[in-house]
Coordinates of N, CA and C in Angstrom, one line a residue:
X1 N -54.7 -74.0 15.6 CA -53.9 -72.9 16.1 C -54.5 -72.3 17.3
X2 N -53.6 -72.1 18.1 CA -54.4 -71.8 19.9 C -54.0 -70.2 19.3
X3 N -55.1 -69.7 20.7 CA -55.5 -68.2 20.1 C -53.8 -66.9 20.1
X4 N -52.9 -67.5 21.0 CA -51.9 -67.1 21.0 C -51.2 -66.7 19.6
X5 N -51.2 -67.7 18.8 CA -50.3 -67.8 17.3 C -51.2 -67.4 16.8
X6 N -52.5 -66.9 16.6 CA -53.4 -66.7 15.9 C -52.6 -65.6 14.8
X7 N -52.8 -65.2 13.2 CA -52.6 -64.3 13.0 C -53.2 -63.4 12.8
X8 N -54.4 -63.0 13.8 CA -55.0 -62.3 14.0 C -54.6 -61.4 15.0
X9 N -54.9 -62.6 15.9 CA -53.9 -62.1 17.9 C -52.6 -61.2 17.4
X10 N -51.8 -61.9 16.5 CA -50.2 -61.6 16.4 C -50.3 -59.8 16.0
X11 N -51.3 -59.7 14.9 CA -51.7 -58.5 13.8 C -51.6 -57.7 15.1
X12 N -52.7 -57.5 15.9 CA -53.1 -56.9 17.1 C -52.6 -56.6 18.1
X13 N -51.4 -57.3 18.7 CA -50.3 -57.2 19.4 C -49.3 -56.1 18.9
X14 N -48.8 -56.1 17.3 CA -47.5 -55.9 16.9 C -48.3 -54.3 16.5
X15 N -49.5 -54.4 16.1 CA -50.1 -52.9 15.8 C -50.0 -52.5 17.0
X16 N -50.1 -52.7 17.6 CA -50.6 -52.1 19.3 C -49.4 -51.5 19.6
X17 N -48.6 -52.3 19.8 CA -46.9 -52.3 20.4 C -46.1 -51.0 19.2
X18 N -46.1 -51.2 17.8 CA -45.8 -50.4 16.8 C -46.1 -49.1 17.1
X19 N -47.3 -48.8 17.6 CA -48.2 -47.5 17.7 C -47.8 -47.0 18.9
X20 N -47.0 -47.7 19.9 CA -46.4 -47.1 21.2 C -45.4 -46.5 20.8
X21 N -44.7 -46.5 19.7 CA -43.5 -45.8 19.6 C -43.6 -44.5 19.2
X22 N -42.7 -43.6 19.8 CA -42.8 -42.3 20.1 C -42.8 -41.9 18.8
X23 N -41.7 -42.8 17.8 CA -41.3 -42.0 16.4 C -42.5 -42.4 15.3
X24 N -43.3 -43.7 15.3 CA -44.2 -43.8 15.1 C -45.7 -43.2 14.9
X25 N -46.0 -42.4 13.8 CA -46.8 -41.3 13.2 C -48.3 -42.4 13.2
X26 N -48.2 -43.1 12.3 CA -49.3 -44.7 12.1 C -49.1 -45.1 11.3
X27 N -50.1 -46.5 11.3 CA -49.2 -47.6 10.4 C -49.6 -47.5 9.1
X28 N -49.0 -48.1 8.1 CA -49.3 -47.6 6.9 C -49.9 -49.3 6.3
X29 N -50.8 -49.3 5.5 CA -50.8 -50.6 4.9 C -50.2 -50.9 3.4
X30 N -49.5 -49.7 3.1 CA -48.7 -49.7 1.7 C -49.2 -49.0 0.7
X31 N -48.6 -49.3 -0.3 CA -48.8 -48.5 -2.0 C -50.0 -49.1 -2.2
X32 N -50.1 -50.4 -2.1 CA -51.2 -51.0 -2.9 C -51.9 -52.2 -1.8
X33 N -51.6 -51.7 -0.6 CA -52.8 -52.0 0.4 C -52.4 -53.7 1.2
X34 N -50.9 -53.7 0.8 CA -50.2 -55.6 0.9 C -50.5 -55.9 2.0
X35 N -50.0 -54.9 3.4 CA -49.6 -54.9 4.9 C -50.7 -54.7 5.6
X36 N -51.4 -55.7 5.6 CA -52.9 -55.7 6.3 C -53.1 -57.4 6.5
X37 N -53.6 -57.9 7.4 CA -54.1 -59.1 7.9 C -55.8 -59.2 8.0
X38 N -56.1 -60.4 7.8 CA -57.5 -60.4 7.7 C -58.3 -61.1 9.0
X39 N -58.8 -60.4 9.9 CA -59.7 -60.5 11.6 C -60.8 -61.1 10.6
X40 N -61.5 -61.6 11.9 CA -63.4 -61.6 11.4 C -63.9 -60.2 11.9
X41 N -64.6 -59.7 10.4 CA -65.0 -58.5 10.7 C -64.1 -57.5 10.2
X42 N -63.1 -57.9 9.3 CA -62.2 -56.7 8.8 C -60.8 -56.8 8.5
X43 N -60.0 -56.3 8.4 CA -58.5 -56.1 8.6 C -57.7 -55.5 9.3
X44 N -57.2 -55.9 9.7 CA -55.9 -54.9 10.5 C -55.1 -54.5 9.4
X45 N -54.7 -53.0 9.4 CA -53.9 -52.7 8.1 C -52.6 -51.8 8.9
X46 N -51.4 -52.6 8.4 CA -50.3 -52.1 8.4 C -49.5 -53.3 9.3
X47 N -50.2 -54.2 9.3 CA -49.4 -55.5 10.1 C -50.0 -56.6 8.9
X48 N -49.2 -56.7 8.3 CA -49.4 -58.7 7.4 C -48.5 -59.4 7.9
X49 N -49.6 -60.6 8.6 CA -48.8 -62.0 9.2 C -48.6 -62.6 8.2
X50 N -47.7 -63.4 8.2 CA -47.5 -64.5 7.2 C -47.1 -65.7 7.9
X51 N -46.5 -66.8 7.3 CA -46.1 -68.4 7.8 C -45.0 -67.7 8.3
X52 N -43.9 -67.0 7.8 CA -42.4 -67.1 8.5 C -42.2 -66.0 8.8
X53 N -42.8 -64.5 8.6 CA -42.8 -63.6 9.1 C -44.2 -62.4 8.8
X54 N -44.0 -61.1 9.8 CA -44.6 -60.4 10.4 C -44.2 -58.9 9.2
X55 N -44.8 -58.3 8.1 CA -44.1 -57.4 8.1 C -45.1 -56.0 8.3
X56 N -44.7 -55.2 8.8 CA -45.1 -53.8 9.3 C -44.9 -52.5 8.8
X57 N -45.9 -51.7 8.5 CA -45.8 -50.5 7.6 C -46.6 -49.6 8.0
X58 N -44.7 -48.6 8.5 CA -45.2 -47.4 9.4 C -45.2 -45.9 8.6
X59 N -45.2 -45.4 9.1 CA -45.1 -43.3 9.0 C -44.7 -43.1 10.4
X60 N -43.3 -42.2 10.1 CA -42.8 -42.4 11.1 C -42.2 -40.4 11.1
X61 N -42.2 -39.9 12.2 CA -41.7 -38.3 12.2 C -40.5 -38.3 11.6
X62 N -39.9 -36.9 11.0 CA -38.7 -36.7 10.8 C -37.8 -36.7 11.9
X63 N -36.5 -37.1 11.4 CA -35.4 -36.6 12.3 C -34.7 -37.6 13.0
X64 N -35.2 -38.8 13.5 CA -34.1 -39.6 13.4 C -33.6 -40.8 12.3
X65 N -32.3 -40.9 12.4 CA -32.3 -42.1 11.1 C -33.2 -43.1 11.0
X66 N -33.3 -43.4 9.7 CA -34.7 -44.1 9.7 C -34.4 -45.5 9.9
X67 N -33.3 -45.9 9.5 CA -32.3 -47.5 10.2 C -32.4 -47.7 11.4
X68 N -32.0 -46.6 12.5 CA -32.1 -46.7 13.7 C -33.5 -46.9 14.4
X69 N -35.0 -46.2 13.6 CA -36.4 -46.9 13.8 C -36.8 -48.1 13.9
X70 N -36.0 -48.2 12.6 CA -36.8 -49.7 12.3 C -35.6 -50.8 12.9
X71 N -34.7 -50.3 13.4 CA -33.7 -51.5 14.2 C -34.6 -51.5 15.4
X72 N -35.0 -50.8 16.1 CA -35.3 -50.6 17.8 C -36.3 -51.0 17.6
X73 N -37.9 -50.6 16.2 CA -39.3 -51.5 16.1 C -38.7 -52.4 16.1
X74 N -38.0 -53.2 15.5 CA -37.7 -54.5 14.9 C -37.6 -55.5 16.0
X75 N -36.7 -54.7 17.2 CA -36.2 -55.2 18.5 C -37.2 -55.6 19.2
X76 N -38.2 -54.6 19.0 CA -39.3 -54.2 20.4 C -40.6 -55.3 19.9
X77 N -40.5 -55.7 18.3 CA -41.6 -56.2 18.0 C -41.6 -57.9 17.7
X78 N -39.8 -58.1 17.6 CA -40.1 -59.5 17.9 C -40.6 -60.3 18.2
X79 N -40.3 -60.5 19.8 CA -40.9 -61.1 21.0 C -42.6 -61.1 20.8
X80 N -43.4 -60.3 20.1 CA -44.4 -60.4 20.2 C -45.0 -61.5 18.5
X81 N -44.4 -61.7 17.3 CA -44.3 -62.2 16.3 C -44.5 -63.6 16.4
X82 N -44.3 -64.3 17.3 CA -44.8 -65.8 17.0 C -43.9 -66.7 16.9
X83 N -42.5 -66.3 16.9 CA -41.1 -67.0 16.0 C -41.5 -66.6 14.7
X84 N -41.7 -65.7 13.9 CA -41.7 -64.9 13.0 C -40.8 -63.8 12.8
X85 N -39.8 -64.1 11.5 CA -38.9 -62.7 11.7 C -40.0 -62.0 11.6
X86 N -39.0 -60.4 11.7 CA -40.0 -59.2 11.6 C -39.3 -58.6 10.5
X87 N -40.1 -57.8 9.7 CA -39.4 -56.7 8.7 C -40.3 -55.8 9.0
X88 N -39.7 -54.1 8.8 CA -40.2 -52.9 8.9 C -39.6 -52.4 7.5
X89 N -41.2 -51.8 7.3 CA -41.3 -51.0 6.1 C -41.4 -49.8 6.5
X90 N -40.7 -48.6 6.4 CA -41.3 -47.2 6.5 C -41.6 -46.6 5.4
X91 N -43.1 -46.4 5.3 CA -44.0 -46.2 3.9 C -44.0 -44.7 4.1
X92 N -43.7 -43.6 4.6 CA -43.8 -42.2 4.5 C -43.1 -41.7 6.1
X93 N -42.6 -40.2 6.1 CA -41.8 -39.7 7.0 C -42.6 -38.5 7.1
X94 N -43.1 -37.8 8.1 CA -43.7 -36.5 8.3 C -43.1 -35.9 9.0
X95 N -43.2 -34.5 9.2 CA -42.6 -33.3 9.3 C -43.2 -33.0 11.1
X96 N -43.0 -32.7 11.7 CA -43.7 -32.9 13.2 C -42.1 -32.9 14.3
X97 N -43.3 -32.8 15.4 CA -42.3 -33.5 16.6 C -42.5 -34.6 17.3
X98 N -41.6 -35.8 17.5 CA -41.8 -36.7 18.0 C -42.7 -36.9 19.3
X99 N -43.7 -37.7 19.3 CA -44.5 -38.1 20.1 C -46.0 -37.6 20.5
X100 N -46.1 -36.5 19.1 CA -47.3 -36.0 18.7 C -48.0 -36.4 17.5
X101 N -49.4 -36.5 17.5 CA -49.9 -37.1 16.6 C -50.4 -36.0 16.1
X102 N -50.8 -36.0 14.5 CA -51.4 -35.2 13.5 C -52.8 -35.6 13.8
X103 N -53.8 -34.3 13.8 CA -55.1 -34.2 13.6 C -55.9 -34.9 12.2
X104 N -56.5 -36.1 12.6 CA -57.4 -36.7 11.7 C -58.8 -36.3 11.1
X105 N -59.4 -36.0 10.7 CA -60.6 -35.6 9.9 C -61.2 -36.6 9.7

């Protein structure tokens, strides 16, 4: 596999690109931890590559339809997937205004 398809590279791309979006809070790696890919040295959580697709799990602010998020991630995240569909999960919705991040501890 050249480093391009890697699903490492791919994990790293689509997190990267996902985390540009304004309505995008961060990525979530699920209930029980699915949506995570495995690097050397760790995981990327909230992007699991797979053979035929990419799926992604965000937190995303209130207020716009949540259909219309994950159509436009879905759009924006293709091209970067590998020829892998994409599917978006929105694992939680917060209370905020778009394009501000919540204070971490």
């Amino acid at each position: 596999m050249n480093g391009v398809d890697d699903p490492g590279t791919i994990a790293r791309r689509v997190a990267e690109a996902a985390l540009l979006s304004p309505d995008v809070v961060r990525l979530s790696s699920g209930g029980f931890g699915t949506l995570s890919t495995s690097v050397p040295g760790g995981r990327i959580r909230g992007v699991a590559v797979r053979s035929d697709t990419v799926e992604v799990g965000v937190v995303v602010h209130f207020g716009r339809p949540l259909p219309e998020i994950a159509t436009e991630l879905r759009r924006g995240l293709a091209p970067l997937a590998g020829g892998r569909v994409v599917h978006i999960s929105v694992e939680d919705v917060v209370v905020g205004a778009a394009g501000t991040r919540p204070h971490t501890r």
